[in-house]
PDB file of C-alpha atoms in Angstrom:
ATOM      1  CA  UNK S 257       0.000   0.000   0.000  1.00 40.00           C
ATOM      2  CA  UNK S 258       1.412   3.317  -0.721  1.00 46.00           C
ATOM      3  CA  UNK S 259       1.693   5.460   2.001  1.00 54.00           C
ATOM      4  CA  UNK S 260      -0.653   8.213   0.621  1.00 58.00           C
ATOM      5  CA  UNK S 261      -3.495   5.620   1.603  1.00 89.00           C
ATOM      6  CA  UNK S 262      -2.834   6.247   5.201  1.00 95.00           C
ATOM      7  CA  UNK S 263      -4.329  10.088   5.636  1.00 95.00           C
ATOM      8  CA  UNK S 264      -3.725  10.487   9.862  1.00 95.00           C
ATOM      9  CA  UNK S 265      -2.027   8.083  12.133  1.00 96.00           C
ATOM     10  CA  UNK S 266      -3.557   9.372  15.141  1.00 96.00           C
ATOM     11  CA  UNK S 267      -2.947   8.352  19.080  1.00 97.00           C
ATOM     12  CA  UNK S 268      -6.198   8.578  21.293  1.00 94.00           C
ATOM     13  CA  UNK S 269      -6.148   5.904  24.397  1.00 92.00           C
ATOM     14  CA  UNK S 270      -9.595   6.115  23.475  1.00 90.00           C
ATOM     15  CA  UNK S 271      -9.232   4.732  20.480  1.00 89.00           C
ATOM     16  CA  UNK S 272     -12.863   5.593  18.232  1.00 87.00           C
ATOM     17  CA  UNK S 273     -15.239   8.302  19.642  1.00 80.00           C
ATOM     18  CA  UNK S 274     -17.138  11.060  18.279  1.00 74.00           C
ATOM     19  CA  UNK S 275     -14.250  13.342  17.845  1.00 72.00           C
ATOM     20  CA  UNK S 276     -12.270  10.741  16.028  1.00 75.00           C
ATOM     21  CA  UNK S 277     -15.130   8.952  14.092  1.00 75.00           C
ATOM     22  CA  UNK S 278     -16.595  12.377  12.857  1.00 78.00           C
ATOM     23  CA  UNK S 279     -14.878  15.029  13.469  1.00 88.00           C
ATOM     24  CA  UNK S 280     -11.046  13.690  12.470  1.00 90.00           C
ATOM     25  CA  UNK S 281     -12.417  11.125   9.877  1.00 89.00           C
ATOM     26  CA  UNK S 282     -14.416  13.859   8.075  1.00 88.00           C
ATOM     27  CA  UNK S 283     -11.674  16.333   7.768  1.00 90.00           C
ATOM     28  CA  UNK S 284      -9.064  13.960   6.878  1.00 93.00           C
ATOM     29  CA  UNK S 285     -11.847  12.652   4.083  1.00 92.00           C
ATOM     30  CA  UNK S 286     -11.204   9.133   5.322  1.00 94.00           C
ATOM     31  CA  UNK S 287     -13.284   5.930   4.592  1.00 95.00           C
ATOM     32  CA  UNK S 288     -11.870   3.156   6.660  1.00 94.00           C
ATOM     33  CA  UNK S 289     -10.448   3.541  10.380  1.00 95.00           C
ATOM     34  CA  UNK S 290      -8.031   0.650  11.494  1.00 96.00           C
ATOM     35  CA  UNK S 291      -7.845   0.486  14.770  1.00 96.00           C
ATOM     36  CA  UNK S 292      -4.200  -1.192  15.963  1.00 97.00           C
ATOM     37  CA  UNK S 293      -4.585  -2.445  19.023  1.00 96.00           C
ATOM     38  CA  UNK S 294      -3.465  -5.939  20.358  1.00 96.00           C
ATOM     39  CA  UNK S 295      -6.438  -6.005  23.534  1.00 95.00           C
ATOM     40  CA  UNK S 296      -9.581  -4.301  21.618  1.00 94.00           C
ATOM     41  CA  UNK S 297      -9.069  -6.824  18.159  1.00 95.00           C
ATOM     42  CA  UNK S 298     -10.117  -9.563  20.342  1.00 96.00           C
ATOM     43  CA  UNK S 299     -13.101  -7.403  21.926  1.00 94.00           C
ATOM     44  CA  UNK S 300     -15.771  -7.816  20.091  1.00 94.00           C
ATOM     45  CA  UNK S 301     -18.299  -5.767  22.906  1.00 93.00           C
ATOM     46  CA  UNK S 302     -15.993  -2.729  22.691  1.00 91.00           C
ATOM     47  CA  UNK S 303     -15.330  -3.001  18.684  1.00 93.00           C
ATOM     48  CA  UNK S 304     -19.475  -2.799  18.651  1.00 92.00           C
ATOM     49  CA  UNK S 305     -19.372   0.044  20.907  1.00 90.00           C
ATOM     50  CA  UNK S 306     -16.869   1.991  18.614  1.00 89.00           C
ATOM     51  CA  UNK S 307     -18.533   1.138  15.634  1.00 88.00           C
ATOM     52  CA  UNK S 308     -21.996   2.565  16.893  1.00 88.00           C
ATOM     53  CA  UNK S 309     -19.774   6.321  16.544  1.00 85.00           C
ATOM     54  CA  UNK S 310     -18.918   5.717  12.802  1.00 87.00           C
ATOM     55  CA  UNK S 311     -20.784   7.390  10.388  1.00 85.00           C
ATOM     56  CA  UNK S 312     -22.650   4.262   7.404  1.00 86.00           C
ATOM     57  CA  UNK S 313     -20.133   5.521   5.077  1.00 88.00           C
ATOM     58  CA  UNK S 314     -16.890   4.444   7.114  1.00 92.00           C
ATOM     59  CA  UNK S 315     -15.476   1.512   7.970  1.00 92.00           C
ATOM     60  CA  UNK S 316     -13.814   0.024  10.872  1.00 93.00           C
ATOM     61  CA  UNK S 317     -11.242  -2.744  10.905  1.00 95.00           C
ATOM     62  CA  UNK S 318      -9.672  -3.855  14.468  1.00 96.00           C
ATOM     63  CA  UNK S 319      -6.593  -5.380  14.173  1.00 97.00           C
ATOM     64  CA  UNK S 320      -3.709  -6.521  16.291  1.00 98.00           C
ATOM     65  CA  UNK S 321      -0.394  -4.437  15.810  1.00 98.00           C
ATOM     66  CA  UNK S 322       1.203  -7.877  14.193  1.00 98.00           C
ATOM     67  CA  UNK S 323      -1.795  -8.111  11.879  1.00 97.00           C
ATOM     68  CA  UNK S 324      -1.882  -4.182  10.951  1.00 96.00           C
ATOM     69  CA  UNK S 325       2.199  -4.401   9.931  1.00 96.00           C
ATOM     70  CA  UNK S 326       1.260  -7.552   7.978  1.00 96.00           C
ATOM     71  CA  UNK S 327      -1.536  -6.279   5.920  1.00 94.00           C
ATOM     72  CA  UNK S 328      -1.685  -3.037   5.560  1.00 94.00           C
ATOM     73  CA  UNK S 329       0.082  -2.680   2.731  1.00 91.00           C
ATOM     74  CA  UNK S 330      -2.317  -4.561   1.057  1.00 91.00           C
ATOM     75  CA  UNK S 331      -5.224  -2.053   1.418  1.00 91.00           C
ATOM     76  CA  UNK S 332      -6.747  -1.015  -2.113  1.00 90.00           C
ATOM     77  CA  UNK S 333      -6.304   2.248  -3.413  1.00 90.00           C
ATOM     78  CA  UNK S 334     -10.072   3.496  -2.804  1.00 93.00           C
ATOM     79  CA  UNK S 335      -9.358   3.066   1.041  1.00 94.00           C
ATOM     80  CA  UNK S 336      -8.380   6.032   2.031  1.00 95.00           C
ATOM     81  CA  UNK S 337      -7.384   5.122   5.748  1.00 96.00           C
ATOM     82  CA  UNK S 338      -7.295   6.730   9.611  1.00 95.00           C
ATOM     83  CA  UNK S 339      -5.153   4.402  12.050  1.00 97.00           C
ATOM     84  CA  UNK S 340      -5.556   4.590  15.319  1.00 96.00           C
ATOM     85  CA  UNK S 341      -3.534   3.346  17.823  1.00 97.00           C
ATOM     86  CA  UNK S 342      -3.884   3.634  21.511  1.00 96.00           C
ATOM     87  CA  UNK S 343      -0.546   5.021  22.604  1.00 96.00           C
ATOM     88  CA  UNK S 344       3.125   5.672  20.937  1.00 97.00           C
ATOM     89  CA  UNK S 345       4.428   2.382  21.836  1.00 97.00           C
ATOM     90  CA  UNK S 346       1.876   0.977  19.808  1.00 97.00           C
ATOM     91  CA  UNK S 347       3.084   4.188  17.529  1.00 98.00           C
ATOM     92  CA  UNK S 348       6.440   3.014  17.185  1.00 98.00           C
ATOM     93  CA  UNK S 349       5.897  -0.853  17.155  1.00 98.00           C
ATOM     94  CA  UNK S 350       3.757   0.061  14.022  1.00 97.00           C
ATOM     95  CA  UNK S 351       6.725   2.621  12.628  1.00 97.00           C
ATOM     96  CA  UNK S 352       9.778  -0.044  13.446  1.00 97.00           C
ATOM     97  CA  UNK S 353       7.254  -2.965  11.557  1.00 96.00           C
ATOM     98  CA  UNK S 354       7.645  -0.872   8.326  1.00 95.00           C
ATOM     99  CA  UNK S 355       3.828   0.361   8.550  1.00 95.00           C
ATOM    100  CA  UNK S 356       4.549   3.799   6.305  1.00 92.00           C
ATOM    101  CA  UNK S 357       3.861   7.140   8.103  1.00 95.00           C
ATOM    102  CA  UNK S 358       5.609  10.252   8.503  1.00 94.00           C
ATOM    103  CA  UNK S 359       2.996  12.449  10.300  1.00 95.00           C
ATOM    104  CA  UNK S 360       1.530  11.376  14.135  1.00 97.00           C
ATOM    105  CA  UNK S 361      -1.039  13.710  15.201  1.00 96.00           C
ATOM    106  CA  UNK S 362      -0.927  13.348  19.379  1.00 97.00           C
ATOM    107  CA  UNK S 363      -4.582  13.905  20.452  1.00 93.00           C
ATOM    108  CA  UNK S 364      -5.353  12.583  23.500  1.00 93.00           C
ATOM    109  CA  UNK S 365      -2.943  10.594  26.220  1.00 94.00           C
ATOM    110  CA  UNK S 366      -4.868   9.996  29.821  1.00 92.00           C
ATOM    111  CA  UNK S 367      -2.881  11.271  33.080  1.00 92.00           C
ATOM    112  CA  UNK S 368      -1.949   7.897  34.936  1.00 90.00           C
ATOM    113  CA  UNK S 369       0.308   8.107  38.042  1.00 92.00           C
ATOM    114  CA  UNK S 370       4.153   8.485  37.044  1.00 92.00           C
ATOM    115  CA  UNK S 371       3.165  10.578  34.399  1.00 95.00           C
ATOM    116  CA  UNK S 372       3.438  14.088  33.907  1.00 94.00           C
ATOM    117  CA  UNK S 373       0.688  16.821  32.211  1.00 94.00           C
ATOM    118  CA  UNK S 374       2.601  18.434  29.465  1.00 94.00           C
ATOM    119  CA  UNK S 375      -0.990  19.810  27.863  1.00 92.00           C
ATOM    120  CA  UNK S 376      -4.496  19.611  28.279  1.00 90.00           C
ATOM    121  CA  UNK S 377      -5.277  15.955  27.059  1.00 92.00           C
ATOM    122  CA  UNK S 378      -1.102  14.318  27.042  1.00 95.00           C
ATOM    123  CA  UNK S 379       0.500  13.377  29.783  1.00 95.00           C
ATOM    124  CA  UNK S 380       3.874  11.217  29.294  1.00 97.00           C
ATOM    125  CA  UNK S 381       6.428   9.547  31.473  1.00 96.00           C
ATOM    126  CA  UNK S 382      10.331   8.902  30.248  1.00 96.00           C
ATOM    127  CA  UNK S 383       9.231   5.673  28.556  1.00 97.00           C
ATOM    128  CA  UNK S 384       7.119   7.796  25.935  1.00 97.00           C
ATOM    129  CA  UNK S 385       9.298  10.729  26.145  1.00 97.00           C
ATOM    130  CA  UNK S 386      11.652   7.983  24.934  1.00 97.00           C
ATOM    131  CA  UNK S 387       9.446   6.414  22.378  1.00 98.00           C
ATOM    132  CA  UNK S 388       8.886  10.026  21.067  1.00 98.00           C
ATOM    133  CA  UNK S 389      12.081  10.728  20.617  1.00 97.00           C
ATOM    134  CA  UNK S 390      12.748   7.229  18.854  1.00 98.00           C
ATOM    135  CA  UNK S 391       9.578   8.265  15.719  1.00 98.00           C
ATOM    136  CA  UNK S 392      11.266  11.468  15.594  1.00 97.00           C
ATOM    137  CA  UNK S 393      14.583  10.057  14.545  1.00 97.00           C
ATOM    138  CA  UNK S 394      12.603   7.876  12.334  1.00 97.00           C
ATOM    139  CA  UNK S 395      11.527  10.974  10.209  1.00 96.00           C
ATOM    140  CA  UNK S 396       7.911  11.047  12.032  1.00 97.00           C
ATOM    141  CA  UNK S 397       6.488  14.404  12.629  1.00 96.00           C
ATOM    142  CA  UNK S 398       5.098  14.697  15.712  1.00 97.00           C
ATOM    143  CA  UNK S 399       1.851  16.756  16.031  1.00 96.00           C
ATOM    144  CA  UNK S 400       0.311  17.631  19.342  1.00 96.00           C
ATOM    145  CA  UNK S 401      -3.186  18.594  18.181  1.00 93.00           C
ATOM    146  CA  UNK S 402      -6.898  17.762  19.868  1.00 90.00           C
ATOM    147  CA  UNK S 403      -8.917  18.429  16.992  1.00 90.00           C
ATOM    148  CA  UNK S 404      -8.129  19.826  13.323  1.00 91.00           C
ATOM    149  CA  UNK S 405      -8.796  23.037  13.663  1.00 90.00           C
ATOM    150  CA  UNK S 406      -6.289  23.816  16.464  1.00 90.00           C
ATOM    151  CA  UNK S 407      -2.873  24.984  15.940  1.00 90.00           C
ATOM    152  CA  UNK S 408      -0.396  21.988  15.775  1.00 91.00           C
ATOM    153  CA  UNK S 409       2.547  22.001  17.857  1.00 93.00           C
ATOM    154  CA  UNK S 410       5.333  19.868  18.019  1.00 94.00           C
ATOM    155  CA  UNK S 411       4.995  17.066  21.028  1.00 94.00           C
ATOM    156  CA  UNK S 412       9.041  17.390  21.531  1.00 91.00           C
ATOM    157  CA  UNK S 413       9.371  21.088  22.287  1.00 91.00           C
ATOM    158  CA  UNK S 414       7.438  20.312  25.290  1.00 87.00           C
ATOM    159  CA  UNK S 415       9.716  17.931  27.170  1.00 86.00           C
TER     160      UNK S 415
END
């Protein structure tokens, strides 16, 4: 699959909701979401629940990370694709397993203890700082940015 098929790679730990399955897939024009996540592509409850947000004419696929490198290359042309993954390990598992991005919009990143509030919706401890860092060497841009209209801003100027 060329890479142009992949619009947004996008991390949200909460994976598909209304801002990602209107609001992001609309702008970005997108017909499919793939969700890459190793616990939720077993879930069939919560893939139901995520699917309810989708608009009829978008899909949703809910793969493992393995299964994501391994196929989605493969997509057609007319898929014009969202990922989604739930955090930037996940990120950078996907990135390292030759899945082609350059751009990682950073929308949303729960507060968990250990981790520190760098904006509104991110918080990150060393192991993502360090993760970052790793995507950035890898030529990924790294977007901190809730929803398309705000300003973008770059997730490593913050640390």
């Amino acid at each position: 699959m060329a890479q142009e098929n992949i619009l947004e790679t996008r991390i949200d730990n909460r994976l598909i909701h209304g801002q990602v399955g209107v609001t992001w897939a609309n702008h970005l024009g997108a017909n499919l979401v793939v969700v890459a996540n190793d616990k939720v592509s077993t879930d069939e409850v919560q893939q139901s629940l995520m699917d309810m947000v989708l608009p009829d004419v978008i899909q949703a696929r809910f793969f493992s990370l393995q299964k994501t490198i391994d196929v989605i290359h493969k997509a057609s042309p007319k898929q014009k694709i969202f990922l989604v993954v739930k955090d930037v390990h996940d990120a950078l598992t996907l990135k390292e397993g030759g899945v082609d991005f350059d751009h990682l919009n950073i929308g949303n990143m729960h507060y968990e203890e250990g981790k520190k509030q760098i904006s509104s919706t991110v918080s990150v401890d060393e192991k993502d700082i360090a993760a970052f860092k790793r995507l950035a060497e890898l030529g990924v841009e790294l977007d901190l940015r809730k929803v398309p209209s705000d300003r973008g801003q770059n997730i490593l100027d913050l640390f």
